[in-house]
Amino acid sequence: KAGVTQTPRYLIKTRGQQVTLSCSPISGHRSVSWYQQTPGQGLQFLFEYFSETQRNKGNFPGRFSGRQFSNSRSEMNVSTLELGDSALYLCASRADGGNTEAFFGQGTRLTVV
Amino acid sequence: KQEVTQIPAALSVPEGENLVLNCSFTDSAIYNLQWFRQDPGKGLTSLLLIQSSQREQTSGRLNASLDKSSGRSTLYIAASQPGDSATYLCAVNDNQGGKLIFGQGTELSVKP
């Protein structure tokens, strides 16, 4: 059974640009959540999508957005990149709701220069 | 607002020792708690999931306990090995959705 796949693994972008990250969950899973991990702030929740609808949202500016497709694959977009957006972005896949186990991908390392 | 704390922040032990990692949370109204392992620069690997109705879960050399009323969980690692070296994170789910609230992690180093 394939795990959670995130692409690309590494990205270097310039301030002001925008970026799109992709996450393919485990087959059959309907929930995808996104997290930002930095040395200073640790792991912080961005948002969760379930059956193509945003179900939960963290405290990030509107520059961070996401969507989920009918096949449960999810994309996260960050517009007008800032140096502080440099981080490891992780997505988590769940079969259903909060009672089920979360499985994470390997992450996308974003560096903003 | 739920807050999760892990103590200690770092731990170094000789190979073969049994050890305990601690996790505490401020709001006992949780659905479940999950322990993860993270190797440097990598994603998170799920170790154990404990539902709010459970007291403990075991997987191989790992045992996790949950005391909801006191807002505490412990991860017990038996007979530690150098391959156990990693950062261990606990996370609570206090909502019906998939939002996890993480502690800052305990960085474990097991010396040969």
PDB file of C-alpha atoms in Angstrom:
ATOM      1  CA  LYS A   1       0.000   0.000   0.000  1.00  0.00           C
ATOM      2  CA  ALA A   2       1.535   3.278  -1.115  1.00  0.00           C
ATOM      3  CA  GLY A   3       2.129   5.920   1.525  1.00  0.00           C
ATOM      4  CA  VAL A   4       1.557   9.649   1.417  1.00  0.00           C
ATOM      5  CA  THR A   5       3.375  11.275  -1.494  1.00  0.00           C
ATOM      6  CA  GLN A   6       4.443  14.892  -1.510  1.00  0.00           C
ATOM      7  CA  THR A   7       5.938  16.682  -4.490  1.00  0.00           C
ATOM      8  CA  PRO A   8       8.293  18.283  -5.033  1.00  0.00           C
ATOM      9  CA  ARG A   9      10.687  17.322  -2.228  1.00  0.00           C
ATOM     10  CA  TYR A  10      12.717  20.521  -2.478  1.00  0.00           C
ATOM     11  CA  LEU A  11      11.990  23.992  -3.792  1.00  0.00           C
ATOM     12  CA  ILE A  12      13.910  27.255  -3.932  1.00  0.00           C
ATOM     13  CA  LYS A  13      11.883  30.366  -4.643  1.00  0.00           C
ATOM     14  CA  THR A  14      12.464  34.105  -4.614  1.00  0.00           C
ATOM     15  CA  ARG A  15      10.632  36.562  -2.369  1.00  0.00           C
ATOM     16  CA  GLY A  16       7.395  37.725  -3.946  1.00  0.00           C
ATOM     17  CA  GLN A  17       6.898  34.595  -6.046  1.00  0.00           C
ATOM     18  CA  GLN A  18       4.166  32.045  -5.481  1.00  0.00           C
ATOM     19  CA  VAL A  19       4.456  28.290  -5.032  1.00  0.00           C
ATOM     20  CA  THR A  20       2.187  25.252  -5.249  1.00  0.00           C
ATOM     21  CA  LEU A  21       2.835  22.055  -3.300  1.00  0.00           C
ATOM     22  CA  SER A  22       1.093  18.749  -3.913  1.00  0.00           C
ATOM     23  CA  CYS A  23       0.031  15.904  -1.645  1.00  0.00           C
ATOM     24  CA  SER A  24      -1.409  12.530  -2.675  1.00  0.00           C
ATOM     25  CA  PRO A  25      -2.943  10.745   0.317  1.00  0.00           C
ATOM     26  CA  ILE A  26      -3.107   7.027   0.961  1.00  0.00           C
ATOM     27  CA  SER A  27      -5.613   5.365  -1.337  1.00  0.00           C
ATOM     28  CA  GLY A  28      -9.090   5.517   0.208  1.00  0.00           C
ATOM     29  CA  HIS A  29      -8.248   8.300   2.635  1.00  0.00           C
ATOM     30  CA  ARG A  30     -10.483  11.351   2.389  1.00  0.00           C
ATOM     31  CA  SER A  31      -8.841  13.776   4.820  1.00  0.00           C
ATOM     32  CA  VAL A  32      -5.687  15.737   4.041  1.00  0.00           C
ATOM     33  CA  SER A  33      -4.143  18.183   6.505  1.00  0.00           C
ATOM     34  CA  TRP A  34      -1.205  20.532   5.974  1.00  0.00           C
ATOM     35  CA  TYR A  35       1.403  21.597   8.535  1.00  0.00           C
ATOM     36  CA  GLN A  36       4.328  23.993   8.547  1.00  0.00           C
ATOM     37  CA  GLN A  37       7.429  23.002  10.510  1.00  0.00           C
ATOM     38  CA  THR A  38      10.114  25.526  11.476  1.00  0.00           C
ATOM     39  CA  PRO A  39      12.871  25.316  14.110  1.00  0.00           C
ATOM     40  CA  GLY A  40      11.371  28.202  16.077  1.00  0.00           C
ATOM     41  CA  GLN A  41       7.647  27.421  15.947  1.00  0.00           C
ATOM     42  CA  GLY A  42       7.639  23.655  15.606  1.00  0.00           C
ATOM     43  CA  LEU A  43       4.727  22.018  13.809  1.00  0.00           C
ATOM     44  CA  GLN A  44       1.790  24.317  13.140  1.00  0.00           C
ATOM     45  CA  PHE A  45      -1.513  23.388  11.557  1.00  0.00           C
ATOM     46  CA  LEU A  46      -2.409  25.180   8.330  1.00  0.00           C
ATOM     47  CA  PHE A  47      -5.695  23.623   7.200  1.00  0.00           C
ATOM     48  CA  GLU A  48      -7.563  20.387   6.614  1.00  0.00           C
ATOM     49  CA  TYR A  49      -9.601  19.276   3.629  1.00  0.00           C
ATOM     50  CA  PHE A  50     -12.183  16.519   3.728  1.00  0.00           C
ATOM     51  CA  SER A  51     -14.185  15.442   0.679  1.00  0.00           C
ATOM     52  CA  GLU A  52     -13.112  18.592  -1.208  1.00  0.00           C
ATOM     53  CA  THR A  53     -14.227  20.949   1.594  1.00  0.00           C
ATOM     54  CA  GLN A  54     -12.063  22.860   4.019  1.00  0.00           C
ATOM     55  CA  ARG A  55     -12.982  21.497   7.444  1.00  0.00           C
ATOM     56  CA  ASN A  56     -10.461  23.222   9.703  1.00  0.00           C
ATOM     57  CA  LYS A  57      -8.210  26.226   9.373  1.00  0.00           C
ATOM     58  CA  GLY A  58      -5.222  27.377  11.389  1.00  0.00           C
ATOM     59  CA  ASN A  59      -3.995  30.896  12.103  1.00  0.00           C
ATOM     60  CA  PHE A  60      -2.090  31.666   8.952  1.00  0.00           C
ATOM     61  CA  PRO A  61      -2.510  34.684   6.651  1.00  0.00           C
ATOM     62  CA  GLY A  62      -4.663  34.508   3.550  1.00  0.00           C
ATOM     63  CA  ARG A  63      -1.537  34.080   1.410  1.00  0.00           C
ATOM     64  CA  PHE A  64      -1.759  30.420   2.368  1.00  0.00           C
ATOM     65  CA  SER A  65      -4.547  28.570   0.614  1.00  0.00           C
ATOM     66  CA  GLY A  66      -5.386  25.063  -0.423  1.00  0.00           C
ATOM     67  CA  ARG A  67      -7.793  22.863  -2.241  1.00  0.00           C
ATOM     68  CA  GLN A  68      -8.692  19.215  -2.608  1.00  0.00           C
ATOM     69  CA  PHE A  69      -9.711  17.382  -5.730  1.00  0.00           C
ATOM     70  CA  SER A  70     -12.291  14.649  -6.212  1.00  0.00           C
ATOM     71  CA  ASN A  71      -9.553  11.977  -6.046  1.00  0.00           C
ATOM     72  CA  SER A  72      -8.553  13.383  -2.589  1.00  0.00           C
ATOM     73  CA  ARG A  73      -5.243  14.775  -3.841  1.00  0.00           C
ATOM     74  CA  SER A  74      -4.583  18.170  -2.308  1.00  0.00           C
ATOM     75  CA  GLU A  75      -2.589  21.226  -3.263  1.00  0.00           C
ATOM     76  CA  MET A  76      -1.347  24.047  -1.101  1.00  0.00           C
ATOM     77  CA  ASN A  77      -0.520  27.442  -2.532  1.00  0.00           C
ATOM     78  CA  VAL A  78       1.495  30.248  -0.991  1.00  0.00           C
ATOM     79  CA  SER A  79       1.420  33.599  -2.743  1.00  0.00           C
ATOM     80  CA  THR A  80       3.772  36.557  -2.366  1.00  0.00           C
ATOM     81  CA  LEU A  81       6.439  34.491  -0.625  1.00  0.00           C
ATOM     82  CA  GLU A  82       8.324  35.927   2.326  1.00  0.00           C
ATOM     83  CA  LEU A  83      11.652  34.824   3.797  1.00  0.00           C
ATOM     84  CA  GLY A  84       9.771  33.576   6.868  1.00  0.00           C
ATOM     85  CA  ASP A  85       7.850  31.081   4.742  1.00  0.00           C
ATOM     86  CA  SER A  86      10.996  28.958   4.490  1.00  0.00           C
ATOM     87  CA  ALA A  87      10.037  25.717   6.199  1.00  0.00           C
ATOM     88  CA  LEU A  88       9.314  22.034   5.849  1.00  0.00           C
ATOM     89  CA  TYR A  89       5.713  21.613   4.715  1.00  0.00           C
ATOM     90  CA  LEU A  90       4.121  18.322   5.703  1.00  0.00           C
ATOM     91  CA  CYS A  91       0.820  16.812   4.760  1.00  0.00           C
ATOM     92  CA  ALA A  92      -1.077  14.181   6.710  1.00  0.00           C
ATOM     93  CA  SER A  93      -3.563  11.655   5.408  1.00  0.00           C
ATOM     94  CA  ARG A  94      -6.449  10.143   7.380  1.00  0.00           C
ATOM     95  CA  ALA A  95      -9.110   7.691   6.452  1.00  0.00           C
ATOM     96  CA  ASP A  96     -11.874   9.813   7.892  1.00  0.00           C
ATOM     97  CA  GLY A  97     -12.299  11.942  10.968  1.00  0.00           C
ATOM     98  CA  GLY A  98     -10.261  12.793  14.021  1.00  0.00           C
ATOM     99  CA  ASN A  99     -10.502   9.322  15.521  1.00  0.00           C
ATOM    100  CA  THR A 100      -8.349   7.762  12.847  1.00  0.00           C
ATOM    101  CA  GLU A 101      -4.581   7.542  12.634  1.00  0.00           C
ATOM    102  CA  ALA A 102      -2.692  10.272  10.787  1.00  0.00           C
ATOM    103  CA  PHE A 103       0.039   9.289   8.314  1.00  0.00           C
ATOM    104  CA  PHE A 104       2.525  11.860   7.103  1.00  0.00           C
ATOM    105  CA  GLY A 105       4.433  12.322   3.885  1.00  0.00           C
ATOM    106  CA  GLN A 106       8.163  13.083   3.634  1.00  0.00           C
ATOM    107  CA  GLY A 107       7.498  16.787   3.253  1.00  0.00           C
ATOM    108  CA  THR A 108       8.490  19.551   0.875  1.00  0.00           C
ATOM    109  CA  ARG A 109      11.447  21.674   1.918  1.00  0.00           C
ATOM    110  CA  LEU A 110      10.769  25.237   0.757  1.00  0.00           C
ATOM    111  CA  THR A 111      13.561  27.794   0.811  1.00  0.00           C
ATOM    112  CA  VAL A 112      12.738  31.410   0.047  1.00  0.00           C
ATOM    113  CA  VAL A 113      15.701  33.601  -0.935  1.00  0.00           C
TER     114      VAL A 113
ATOM    115  CA  LYS B   1      -6.638  26.849  24.046  1.00  0.00           C
ATOM    116  CA  GLN B   2      -4.970  23.434  23.978  1.00  0.00           C
ATOM    117  CA  GLU B   3      -1.243  23.425  24.639  1.00  0.00           C
ATOM    118  CA  VAL B   4       1.068  20.419  24.491  1.00  0.00           C
ATOM    119  CA  THR B   5       4.382  20.252  26.331  1.00  0.00           C
ATOM    120  CA  GLN B   6       7.125  17.646  26.079  1.00  0.00           C
ATOM    121  CA  ILE B   7       9.820  17.173  28.672  1.00  0.00           C
ATOM    122  CA  PRO B   8      12.752  16.809  28.391  1.00  0.00           C
ATOM    123  CA  ALA B   9      13.644  18.694  25.204  1.00  0.00           C
ATOM    124  CA  ALA B  10      16.686  16.466  24.713  1.00  0.00           C
ATOM    125  CA  LEU B  11      17.851  13.183  26.185  1.00  0.00           C
ATOM    126  CA  SER B  12      21.048  11.187  25.764  1.00  0.00           C
ATOM    127  CA  VAL B  13      21.260   7.605  27.037  1.00  0.00           C
ATOM    128  CA  PRO B  14      23.589   4.620  26.597  1.00  0.00           C
ATOM    129  CA  GLU B  15      22.410   1.725  24.481  1.00  0.00           C
ATOM    130  CA  GLY B  16      20.285  -0.831  26.312  1.00  0.00           C
ATOM    131  CA  GLU B  17      18.645   1.582  28.740  1.00  0.00           C
ATOM    132  CA  ASN B  18      14.903   1.734  29.245  1.00  0.00           C
ATOM    133  CA  LEU B  19      13.573   5.273  28.999  1.00  0.00           C
ATOM    134  CA  VAL B  20      10.433   7.352  29.365  1.00  0.00           C
ATOM    135  CA  LEU B  21       9.395  10.380  27.352  1.00  0.00           C
ATOM    136  CA  ASN B  22       6.731  12.681  28.750  1.00  0.00           C
ATOM    137  CA  CYS B  23       3.907  14.616  27.136  1.00  0.00           C
ATOM    138  CA  SER B  24       1.365  16.835  28.873  1.00  0.00           C
ATOM    139  CA  PHE B  25      -1.673  18.686  27.557  1.00  0.00           C
ATOM    140  CA  THR B  26      -3.784  21.410  29.120  1.00  0.00           C
ATOM    141  CA  ASP B  27      -7.324  20.412  28.062  1.00  0.00           C
ATOM    142  CA  SER B  28      -8.377  16.863  28.898  1.00  0.00           C
ATOM    143  CA  ALA B  29     -11.239  16.877  26.359  1.00  0.00           C
ATOM    144  CA  ILE B  30      -9.312  15.050  23.644  1.00  0.00           C
ATOM    145  CA  TYR B  31     -10.339  12.449  21.073  1.00  0.00           C
ATOM    146  CA  ASN B  32      -6.957  10.772  20.933  1.00  0.00           C
ATOM    147  CA  LEU B  33      -3.213  11.222  21.264  1.00  0.00           C
ATOM    148  CA  GLN B  34      -0.612  10.077  18.785  1.00  0.00           C
ATOM    149  CA  TRP B  35       3.139   9.557  19.128  1.00  0.00           C
ATOM    150  CA  PHE B  36       5.428  10.126  16.162  1.00  0.00           C
ATOM    151  CA  ARG B  37       9.072   9.758  15.354  1.00  0.00           C
ATOM    152  CA  GLN B  38      10.949  12.155  13.061  1.00  0.00           C
ATOM    153  CA  ASP B  39      14.415  11.607  11.640  1.00  0.00           C
ATOM    154  CA  PRO B  40      16.376  14.733  10.622  1.00  0.00           C
ATOM    155  CA  GLY B  41      14.911  16.415   7.553  1.00  0.00           C
ATOM    156  CA  LYS B  42      12.293  13.708   7.115  1.00  0.00           C
ATOM    157  CA  GLY B  43       8.571  13.345   7.599  1.00  0.00           C
ATOM    158  CA  LEU B  44       6.800  11.937  10.643  1.00  0.00           C
ATOM    159  CA  THR B  45       6.405   8.220  11.250  1.00  0.00           C
ATOM    160  CA  SER B  46       3.398   7.207  13.327  1.00  0.00           C
ATOM    161  CA  LEU B  47       4.344   5.058  16.316  1.00  0.00           C
ATOM    162  CA  LEU B  48       1.198   4.675  18.403  1.00  0.00           C
ATOM    163  CA  LEU B  49      -2.334   6.056  18.485  1.00  0.00           C
ATOM    164  CA  ILE B  50      -4.227   6.017  21.788  1.00  0.00           C
ATOM    165  CA  GLN B  51      -7.945   6.733  21.741  1.00  0.00           C
ATOM    166  CA  SER B  52      -9.385   8.740  24.645  1.00  0.00           C
ATOM    167  CA  SER B  53     -11.119   5.616  25.992  1.00  0.00           C
ATOM    168  CA  GLN B  54      -7.855   3.658  26.152  1.00  0.00           C
ATOM    169  CA  ARG B  55      -5.217   3.615  28.873  1.00  0.00           C
ATOM    170  CA  GLU B  56      -2.282   2.280  26.864  1.00  0.00           C
ATOM    171  CA  GLN B  57      -1.066   0.903  23.559  1.00  0.00           C
ATOM    172  CA  THR B  58       1.902  -1.316  22.800  1.00  0.00           C
ATOM    173  CA  SER B  59       3.946  -1.939  19.678  1.00  0.00           C
ATOM    174  CA  GLY B  60       7.112  -4.008  19.990  1.00  0.00           C
ATOM    175  CA  ARG B  61       9.503  -2.262  22.389  1.00  0.00           C
ATOM    176  CA  LEU B  62       7.222   0.766  22.644  1.00  0.00           C
ATOM    177  CA  ASN B  63       4.450   1.315  25.164  1.00  0.00           C
ATOM    178  CA  ALA B  64       2.395   4.486  25.404  1.00  0.00           C
ATOM    179  CA  SER B  65       0.057   5.319  28.263  1.00  0.00           C
ATOM    180  CA  LEU B  66      -2.641   7.947  28.540  1.00  0.00           C
ATOM    181  CA  ASP B  67      -4.102   9.570  31.664  1.00  0.00           C
ATOM    182  CA  LYS B  68      -6.714  11.959  30.345  1.00  0.00           C
ATOM    183  CA  SER B  69      -7.793  13.295  33.706  1.00  0.00           C
ATOM    184  CA  SER B  70      -4.303  14.489  34.557  1.00  0.00           C
ATOM    185  CA  GLY B  71      -3.497  15.531  30.976  1.00  0.00           C
ATOM    186  CA  ARG B  72      -0.474  13.259  30.628  1.00  0.00           C
ATOM    187  CA  SER B  73       0.947  10.632  28.339  1.00  0.00           C
ATOM    188  CA  THR B  74       4.212   8.738  28.488  1.00  0.00           C
ATOM    189  CA  LEU B  75       6.126   6.817  25.837  1.00  0.00           C
ATOM    190  CA  TYR B  76       8.202   3.986  27.245  1.00  0.00           C
ATOM    191  CA  ILE B  77      11.032   2.617  25.096  1.00  0.00           C
ATOM    192  CA  ALA B  78      12.527  -0.664  26.285  1.00  0.00           C
ATOM    193  CA  ALA B  79      16.125  -1.719  25.633  1.00  0.00           C
ATOM    194  CA  SER B  80      17.011   1.356  23.592  1.00  0.00           C
ATOM    195  CA  GLN B  81      19.163   1.011  20.446  1.00  0.00           C
ATOM    196  CA  PRO B  82      21.209   3.547  18.437  1.00  0.00           C
ATOM    197  CA  GLY B  83      18.571   3.261  15.689  1.00  0.00           C
ATOM    198  CA  ASP B  84      16.041   4.762  18.111  1.00  0.00           C
ATOM    199  CA  SER B  85      17.876   8.086  17.886  1.00  0.00           C
ATOM    200  CA  ALA B  86      15.386  10.624  16.523  1.00  0.00           C
ATOM    201  CA  THR B  87      12.993  13.335  17.641  1.00  0.00           C
ATOM    202  CA  TYR B  88       9.822  12.033  19.266  1.00  0.00           C
ATOM    203  CA  LEU B  89       6.675  14.107  19.000  1.00  0.00           C
ATOM    204  CA  CYS B  90       3.323  13.759  20.673  1.00  0.00           C
ATOM    205  CA  ALA B  91       0.173  15.304  19.262  1.00  0.00           C
ATOM    206  CA  VAL B  92      -3.389  15.561  20.540  1.00  0.00           C
ATOM    207  CA  ASN B  93      -6.584  15.652  18.541  1.00  0.00           C
ATOM    208  CA  ASP B  94      -9.200  17.624  20.442  1.00  0.00           C
ATOM    209  CA  ASN B  95     -11.692  18.089  17.630  1.00  0.00           C
ATOM    210  CA  GLN B  96     -13.765  15.999  15.276  1.00  0.00           C
ATOM    211  CA  GLY B  97     -11.596  16.956  12.346  1.00  0.00           C
ATOM    212  CA  GLY B  98      -7.995  16.180  11.561  1.00  0.00           C
ATOM    213  CA  LYS B  99      -6.258  19.047  13.343  1.00  0.00           C
ATOM    214  CA  LEU B 100      -3.368  17.855  15.490  1.00  0.00           C
ATOM    215  CA  ILE B 101      -1.708  19.999  18.148  1.00  0.00           C
ATOM    216  CA  PHE B 102       1.931  19.099  18.581  1.00  0.00           C
ATOM    217  CA  GLY B 103       4.438  19.374  21.369  1.00  0.00           C
ATOM    218  CA  GLN B 104       7.925  20.682  20.626  1.00  0.00           C
ATOM    219  CA  GLY B 105       9.394  17.191  20.706  1.00  0.00           C
ATOM    220  CA  THR B 106      12.098  15.322  22.617  1.00  0.00           C
ATOM    221  CA  GLU B 107      15.362  14.791  20.756  1.00  0.00           C
ATOM    222  CA  LEU B 108      16.678  11.363  21.752  1.00  0.00           C
ATOM    223  CA  SER B 109      20.255  10.208  21.262  1.00  0.00           C
ATOM    224  CA  VAL B 110      21.162   6.598  22.057  1.00  0.00           C
ATOM    225  CA  LYS B 111      24.921   6.093  22.306  1.00  0.00           C
ATOM    226  CA  PRO B 112      26.493   2.732  21.333  1.00  0.00           C
TER     227      PRO B 112
END
